[in-house]
Tab-separated table of C-alpha atoms in Angstrom:
chain	number	residue	atom	x	y	z
U	112	MET	CA	-63.477	157.501	-52.083
U	113	TYR	CA	-67.263	157.176	-52.301
U	114	ALA	CA	-68.118	160.644	-51.030
U	115	ARG	CA	-68.930	161.916	-54.511
U	116	ASN	CA	-71.160	158.919	-55.199
U	117	VAL	CA	-73.253	159.086	-52.053
U	118	CYS	CA	-75.020	162.226	-53.209
U	119	PHE	CA	-76.850	160.145	-55.831
U	120	VAL	CA	-78.531	157.927	-53.247
U	121	SER	CA	-81.498	160.220	-52.811
U	122	MET	CA	-84.689	158.826	-54.322
U	123	PRO	CA	-85.514	160.315	-57.728
U	124	SER	CA	-88.974	161.117	-58.891
U	125	LEU	CA	-90.853	158.394	-60.716
U	126	ASN	CA	-89.402	157.633	-64.195
U	127	ALA	CA	-86.994	160.582	-63.935
U	128	SER	CA	-83.576	159.538	-65.174
U	129	ILE	CA	-80.553	160.386	-63.067
U	130	GLU	CA	-76.840	160.764	-63.688
U	131	LEU	CA	-75.680	157.508	-62.173
U	132	THR	CA	-72.055	157.127	-61.074
U	133	ALA	CA	-72.502	154.449	-58.410
U	134	PHE	CA	-74.905	151.771	-57.260
U	135	VAL	CA	-76.031	151.214	-53.691
U	136	LEU	CA	-75.711	147.563	-52.652
U	137	GLY	CA	-78.597	145.924	-50.805
U	138	GLY	CA	-79.530	142.411	-49.772
U	139	PHE	CA	-78.410	142.421	-46.154
U	140	GLU	CA	-80.557	145.154	-44.605
U	141	THR	CA	-82.480	142.743	-42.367
U	142	THR	CA	-79.538	140.452	-41.546
U	143	GLN	CA	-79.131	140.264	-37.783
U	144	ARG	CA	-75.521	139.083	-37.459
U	145	LYS	CA	-73.755	140.782	-40.323
U	146	PHE	CA	-70.297	140.352	-38.814
U	147	VAL	CA	-70.712	136.591	-38.408
U	148	VAL	CA	-72.062	136.207	-41.941
U	149	GLY	CA	-69.293	138.410	-43.309
U	150	VAL	CA	-66.527	136.492	-41.542
U	151	THR	CA	-68.033	133.199	-42.741
U	152	ILE	CA	-68.069	134.377	-46.361
U	153	LEU	CA	-64.551	135.817	-45.985
U	154	ILE	CA	-63.130	132.530	-44.673
U	155	THR	CA	-64.988	130.591	-47.363
U	156	PHE	CA	-63.635	132.945	-50.020
U	157	ILE	CA	-60.016	132.618	-48.869
U	158	VAL	CA	-60.190	128.833	-48.487
U	159	ALA	CA	-61.911	128.378	-51.850
U	160	VAL	CA	-59.390	130.515	-53.745
U	161	LEU	CA	-56.404	128.836	-52.078
U	162	ALA	CA	-57.793	125.320	-52.583
U	163	ASN	CA	-58.548	125.951	-56.250
U	164	MET	CA	-55.113	127.512	-56.737
U	165	VAL	CA	-53.520	124.391	-55.240
U	166	ASN	CA	-55.397	122.195	-57.729
U	167	ILE	CA	-54.322	124.422	-60.631
U	168	VAL	CA	-50.664	124.524	-59.571
U	169	VAL	CA	-50.513	120.760	-58.968
U	170	ILE	CA	-52.027	119.944	-62.362
U	171	VAL	CA	-50.027	122.543	-64.324
U	172	TYR	CA	-46.624	121.634	-62.854
U	173	ASP	CA	-47.009	117.842	-62.798
U	174	LYS	CA	-46.616	116.572	-66.362
U	175	LYS	CA	-48.057	113.200	-65.350
U	176	LEU	CA	-51.378	114.974	-64.803
U	177	HIS	CA	-51.450	116.514	-68.259
U	178	LYS	CA	-54.399	114.377	-69.267
U	179	PRO	CA	-57.917	115.339	-70.480
U	180	MET	CA	-59.672	114.670	-67.163
U	181	PHE	CA	-57.179	116.730	-65.149
U	182	LEU	CA	-57.198	119.541	-67.701
U	183	LEU	CA	-60.981	119.726	-67.238
U	184	ILE	CA	-60.544	119.780	-63.447
U	185	CYS	CA	-58.010	122.607	-63.880
U	186	ASN	CA	-60.494	124.536	-66.042
U	187	LEU	CA	-63.211	124.034	-63.428
U	188	ALA	CA	-60.863	125.448	-60.775
U	189	VAL	CA	-60.294	128.562	-62.918
U	190	VAL	CA	-64.051	128.934	-63.362
U	191	ASP	CA	-64.627	128.536	-59.618
U	192	ILE	CA	-62.114	131.277	-58.826
U	193	LEU	CA	-63.843	133.578	-61.315
U	194	CYS	CA	-67.279	132.792	-59.847
U	195	ILE	CA	-66.383	133.418	-56.229
U	196	THR	CA	-64.259	136.530	-56.866
U	197	SER	CA	-67.045	138.119	-58.912
U	198	ILE	CA	-69.353	138.513	-55.906
U	199	SER	CA	-67.451	137.860	-52.660
U	200	PRO	CA	-65.410	141.109	-52.398
U	201	THR	CA	-68.463	143.387	-52.590
U	202	THR	CA	-70.447	141.117	-50.270
U	203	ILE	CA	-67.624	141.012	-47.709
U	204	GLY	CA	-67.123	144.758	-48.002
U	205	THR	CA	-70.816	145.378	-47.334
U	206	LEU	CA	-70.962	143.090	-44.307
U	207	LEU	CA	-67.626	143.788	-42.609
U	208	ALA	CA	-66.592	147.265	-43.739
U	209	GLY	CA	-69.982	148.858	-44.329
U	210	VAL	CA	-69.054	149.757	-47.907
U	211	ASN	CA	-72.448	149.704	-49.573
U	212	THR	CA	-71.666	151.418	-52.884
U	213	ILE	CA	-69.867	150.380	-56.062
U	214	SER	CA	-68.973	152.588	-59.009
U	215	TYR	CA	-70.813	152.102	-62.286
U	216	ALA	CA	-67.994	150.755	-64.471
U	217	PRO	CA	-66.662	148.209	-61.926
U	218	CYS	CA	-70.231	147.030	-61.364
U	219	ILE	CA	-70.808	146.388	-65.077
U	220	ILE	CA	-67.481	144.523	-65.288
U	221	ALA	CA	-68.355	142.491	-62.187
U	222	MET	CA	-71.791	141.724	-63.672
U	223	PHE	CA	-70.167	140.429	-66.859
U	224	THR	CA	-67.598	138.249	-65.070
U	225	HIS	CA	-70.233	137.044	-62.623
U	226	HIS	CA	-72.457	135.681	-65.387
U	227	VAL	CA	-69.562	134.415	-67.521
U	228	GLY	CA	-68.469	132.393	-64.494
U	229	GLY	CA	-71.948	130.943	-64.023
U	230	THR	CA	-72.268	130.090	-67.713
U	231	MET	CA	-68.824	128.490	-67.801
U	232	GLU	CA	-69.658	126.464	-64.689
U	233	MET	CA	-72.542	124.874	-66.605
U	234	PHE	CA	-70.380	124.292	-69.670
U	235	ALA	CA	-67.542	122.835	-67.602
U	236	LEU	CA	-69.819	120.388	-65.768
U	237	ALA	CA	-71.443	119.288	-69.047
U	238	VAL	CA	-68.077	118.633	-70.711
U	239	MET	CA	-66.849	116.752	-67.640
U	240	ALA	CA	-69.964	114.550	-67.790
U	241	PHE	CA	-69.210	113.833	-71.453
U	242	ASP	CA	-65.628	113.014	-70.490
U	243	ARG	CA	-66.845	110.478	-67.912
U	244	LEU	CA	-69.232	109.022	-70.502
U	245	ILE	CA	-66.392	108.373	-72.948
U	246	ALA	CA	-64.211	106.972	-70.165
U	247	VAL	CA	-66.923	104.490	-69.130
U	248	SER	CA	-68.390	103.542	-72.515
U	249	CYS	CA	-65.172	103.543	-74.587
U	250	PRO	CA	-62.293	102.998	-72.140
U	251	PHE	CA	-59.900	101.606	-74.751
U	252	GLN	CA	-60.572	104.398	-77.266
U	253	TYR	CA	-60.630	107.170	-74.644
U	254	ASN	CA	-57.112	108.455	-75.334
U	255	SER	CA	-57.713	108.538	-79.075
U	256	TYR	CA	-61.096	110.286	-78.794
U	257	LEU	CA	-60.143	112.851	-76.154
U	258	THR	CA	-56.635	114.227	-76.552
U	259	ASN	CA	-55.105	117.153	-74.661
U	260	VAL	CA	-55.167	119.333	-77.767
U	261	ARG	CA	-58.865	118.624	-78.411
U	262	ILE	CA	-59.773	119.330	-74.788
U	263	ILE	CA	-57.858	122.629	-74.784
U	264	LEU	CA	-59.527	123.702	-78.046
U	265	LEU	CA	-62.957	122.698	-76.708
U	266	VAL	CA	-62.458	124.619	-73.467
U	267	PHE	CA	-61.227	127.667	-75.401
U	268	MET	CA	-64.323	127.591	-77.632
U	269	LEU	CA	-66.585	127.252	-74.592
U	270	TRP	CA	-65.041	130.356	-73.014
U	271	ILE	CA	-65.681	132.263	-76.241
U	272	ALA	CA	-69.263	130.972	-76.380
U	273	ALA	CA	-69.868	131.953	-72.738
U	274	CYS	CA	-68.569	135.472	-73.352
U	275	CYS	CA	-70.784	135.800	-76.452
U	276	PHE	CA	-73.915	134.675	-74.576
U	277	VAL	CA	-73.241	136.992	-71.636
U	278	ALA	CA	-72.278	139.937	-73.857
U	279	VAL	CA	-76.024	140.436	-74.364
U	280	MET	CA	-76.265	141.720	-70.784
U	281	PRO	CA	-73.932	144.739	-70.862
U	282	ALA	CA	-75.004	145.406	-74.458
U	283	THR	CA	-78.612	145.862	-73.309
U	284	VAL	CA	-77.871	147.687	-70.042
U	285	LEU	CA	-75.284	150.257	-71.157
U	286	PRO	CA	-77.583	152.260	-73.499
U	287	LEU	CA	-80.353	152.539	-70.881
U	288	SER	CA	-80.875	155.478	-68.550
U	289	HIS	CA	-81.289	154.838	-64.833
U	290	CYS	CA	-84.064	155.929	-62.495
U	291	HIS	CA	-82.811	154.246	-59.324
U	292	THR	CA	-79.460	153.595	-57.674
U	293	LYS	CA	-80.152	150.686	-55.327
U	294	LEU	CA	-79.447	147.047	-56.217
U	295	ILE	CA	-81.470	144.371	-54.447
U	296	TYR	CA	-78.333	142.230	-53.979
U	297	SER	CA	-74.885	142.851	-52.527
U	298	PHE	CA	-73.315	142.107	-55.895
U	299	CYS	CA	-73.871	143.211	-59.478
U	300	ASP	CA	-76.403	140.807	-60.951
U	301	TYR	CA	-77.947	141.540	-64.365
U	302	ALA	CA	-81.531	141.442	-63.111
U	303	ALA	CA	-80.684	143.744	-60.210
U	304	VAL	CA	-78.888	146.246	-62.451
U	305	LEU	CA	-81.701	146.140	-65.011
U	306	ARG	CA	-84.267	146.990	-62.322
U	307	THR	CA	-82.494	150.295	-61.711
U	308	THR	CA	-83.171	151.450	-65.285
U	309	CYS	CA	-86.127	153.457	-66.545
U	310	ALA	CA	-86.929	150.972	-69.325
U	311	ASP	CA	-89.875	148.612	-69.657
U	312	LEU	CA	-88.309	145.462	-68.211
U	313	GLY	CA	-90.592	142.886	-69.844
U	314	TYR	CA	-88.712	142.628	-73.136
U	315	TYR	CA	-85.257	142.441	-71.534
U	316	PHE	CA	-86.286	139.832	-68.982
U	317	ASN	CA	-87.918	137.737	-71.716
U	318	VAL	CA	-84.709	137.753	-73.768
U	319	ILE	CA	-82.498	136.796	-70.862
U	320	THR	CA	-84.988	134.177	-69.660
U	321	VAL	CA	-84.862	132.441	-73.051
U	322	ILE	CA	-81.046	132.455	-73.022
U	323	SER	CA	-80.857	131.250	-69.417
U	324	PHE	CA	-83.454	128.539	-70.001
U	325	PHE	CA	-81.554	127.275	-73.036
U	326	LEU	CA	-78.193	127.193	-71.249
U	327	LEU	CA	-79.512	125.692	-68.034
U	328	PHE	CA	-81.618	122.902	-69.453
U	329	PHE	CA	-79.309	122.159	-72.392
U	330	THR	CA	-76.336	121.585	-70.090
U	331	PHE	CA	-78.351	119.758	-67.437
U	332	SER	CA	-79.998	117.545	-70.072
U	333	LEU	CA	-76.580	116.681	-71.491
U	334	ILE	CA	-75.356	115.761	-68.012
U	335	ALA	CA	-78.478	113.679	-67.283
U	336	LEU	CA	-78.272	111.901	-70.643
U	337	SER	CA	-74.601	111.111	-70.051
U	338	TYR	CA	-75.388	109.486	-66.726
U	339	PHE	CA	-78.306	107.506	-68.144
U	340	VAL	CA	-75.880	105.964	-70.623
U	341	ILE	CA	-73.272	105.468	-67.892
U	342	VAL	CA	-75.826	103.627	-65.736
U	343	TYR	CA	-76.611	101.380	-68.696
U	344	PHE	CA	-72.953	100.425	-69.075
U	345	VAL	CA	-72.558	99.970	-65.317
U	346	LYS	CA	-75.360	97.372	-65.303
U	347	LEU	CA	-73.453	95.351	-67.883
U	348	SER	CA	-70.186	95.503	-65.969
U	349	SER	CA	-68.644	93.321	-63.295
U	350	SER	CA	-68.693	94.232	-59.604
U	351	GLU	CA	-65.114	95.505	-59.668
U	352	GLU	CA	-65.787	97.640	-62.752
U	353	LYS	CA	-68.954	99.011	-61.129
U	354	ARG	CA	-66.912	100.102	-58.114
U	355	LYS	CA	-64.349	101.862	-60.279
U	356	MET	CA	-67.036	103.568	-62.377
U	357	GLY	CA	-68.922	104.691	-59.284
U	358	SER	CA	-65.786	106.155	-57.753
U	359	THR	CA	-64.949	107.911	-61.021
U	360	CYS	CA	-68.365	109.536	-61.385
U	361	LEU	CA	-69.239	110.282	-57.752
U	362	SER	CA	-66.987	113.364	-57.520
U	363	HIS	CA	-68.628	114.893	-60.572
U	364	LEU	CA	-72.126	114.104	-59.295
U	365	ILE	CA	-71.417	115.861	-55.981
U	366	VAL	CA	-70.248	118.954	-57.859
U	367	VAL	CA	-73.293	118.888	-60.157
U	368	VAL	CA	-75.703	118.674	-57.204
U	369	CYS	CA	-73.984	121.576	-55.384
U	370	PHE	CA	-74.340	123.822	-58.421
U	371	TYR	CA	-77.752	122.920	-59.831
U	372	LEU	CA	-79.673	122.273	-56.590
U	373	PRO	CA	-80.047	125.933	-55.470
U	374	ILE	CA	-80.974	126.932	-59.024
U	375	PHE	CA	-83.722	124.312	-59.278
U	376	ILE	CA	-84.942	125.136	-55.767
U	377	ARG	CA	-85.551	128.707	-56.920
U	378	ILE	CA	-87.314	127.516	-60.088
U	379	VAL	CA	-89.527	124.993	-58.267
U	380	LEU	CA	-90.483	127.400	-55.500
U	381	SER	CA	-91.308	130.098	-58.055
U	382	ARG	CA	-93.468	127.695	-60.090
U	383	MET	CA	-95.265	126.531	-56.941
U	384	GLY	CA	-96.043	130.119	-56.030
U	385	VAL	CA	-94.061	129.975	-52.796
U	386	PRO	CA	-93.204	133.580	-51.897
U	387	LEU	CA	-89.513	134.180	-51.228
U	388	THR	CA	-88.192	137.286	-49.528
U	389	VAL	CA	-85.414	139.295	-51.157
U	390	GLU	CA	-83.035	138.013	-48.480
U	391	GLN	CA	-83.937	134.382	-49.215
U	392	LEU	CA	-83.408	134.927	-52.943
U	393	HIS	CA	-80.183	136.699	-52.120
U	394	GLY	CA	-79.042	133.757	-49.996
U	395	LEU	CA	-79.741	131.235	-52.767
U	396	SER	CA	-77.920	133.428	-55.282
U	397	VAL	CA	-74.883	133.822	-53.030
U	398	TRP	CA	-74.766	130.077	-52.402
U	399	SER	CA	-74.935	129.370	-56.142
U	400	TYR	CA	-71.690	131.273	-56.634
U	401	VAL	CA	-69.905	130.709	-53.314
U	402	GLY	CA	-70.914	127.125	-52.438
U	403	PRO	CA	-69.637	125.162	-55.471
U	404	PRO	CA	-66.225	126.899	-55.658
U	405	SER	CA	-65.641	126.079	-51.989
U	406	VAL	CA	-66.738	122.444	-52.368
U	407	ASN	CA	-65.325	121.496	-55.783
U	408	PRO	CA	-61.571	121.631	-55.057
U	409	PHE	CA	-61.918	119.465	-51.955
U	410	VAL	CA	-64.127	116.952	-53.741
U	411	TYR	CA	-61.558	116.472	-56.477
U	412	SER	CA	-58.536	116.694	-54.166
U	413	LEU	CA	-59.906	114.105	-51.745
U	414	ARG	CA	-61.517	111.729	-54.229
U	415	THR	CA	-59.016	111.860	-57.096
U	416	LYS	CA	-56.093	109.648	-56.152
U	417	GLU	CA	-53.508	111.352	-58.359
U	418	ILE	CA	-54.275	114.867	-57.080
U	419	ARG	CA	-54.575	113.675	-53.480
U	420	GLN	CA	-51.138	112.055	-53.610
U	421	ARG	CA	-49.483	115.126	-55.156
U	422	VAL	CA	-51.030	117.473	-52.587
U	423	TRP	CA	-50.013	115.130	-49.761
U	424	ASN	CA	-46.438	115.052	-51.072
U	425	ILE	CA	-46.352	118.860	-51.112
U	426	PHE	CA	-47.440	119.039	-47.463
U	427	LYS	CA	-44.894	116.376	-46.499
U	428	ARG	CA	-42.092	118.395	-48.081
U	429	VAL	CA	-43.254	121.515	-46.228
U	430	ASP	CA	-43.249	119.633	-42.916
U	431	ILE	CA	-39.744	118.261	-43.557
U	432	SER	CA	-38.344	121.651	-44.435
């Protein structure tokens, strides 16, 4: 299937554009145990997709869970599936099957979905923090402030906003000619695809840096501000209320840390001038999109009583049958 594409792997002359039909995937050239890494990612991928699907099915089919908080958890599960499926298949194919090429059009589509998933993950976590803020600060008005219809409309608008932000990436890449075929990662990341073009990269990286900085720090600031206010209300509450609030917010905090920690590690290390190899950057990038989707469904299934009970009932029925 890739025989026609392999002929474009030869190195072109400097700044000479080529007719590109496929990209060569990199990122794992120096990995010693590719099979072990590949199997690990494969198992993580399968478990993450199945676990998120269970959360979606439980919430969709149980009318008692048709509440704002559970609708947001369902949306997060959809986002997690999108995130992990946008990079895992090519990564697994590279490690286990030795398939190190991807056609141009599928790569651009994967790049778009990959970054839409990352953007929506930030939006979803920010909205969930706001949801917890309303639940803690205005418990009696919660149902009047956040209705199912409002949450669905908000989530729909966030998906549109994420697609609009990310549309800048294919819009800037598609008109450019390419001088190289090799991506530095095993998946189609915007920066990696852009580096294969013949264009002066400074302008494009500046544009995307501004957009990324705005999205990252806007969402993280909203989350941090929400928890500052939550802490204020917790201090004024009784011991029993503090316990309930802590239990309510802990699941979300775990998810936030899993997503933002690798991103901030990259930023801090870059600012400190700590040199990172391509493989280390690749590892942090893979974790950013594989780690949270594999952790999130279990966090919410195990720590959310309503979901935990429904899932347990499903397994009990299976055992009985």
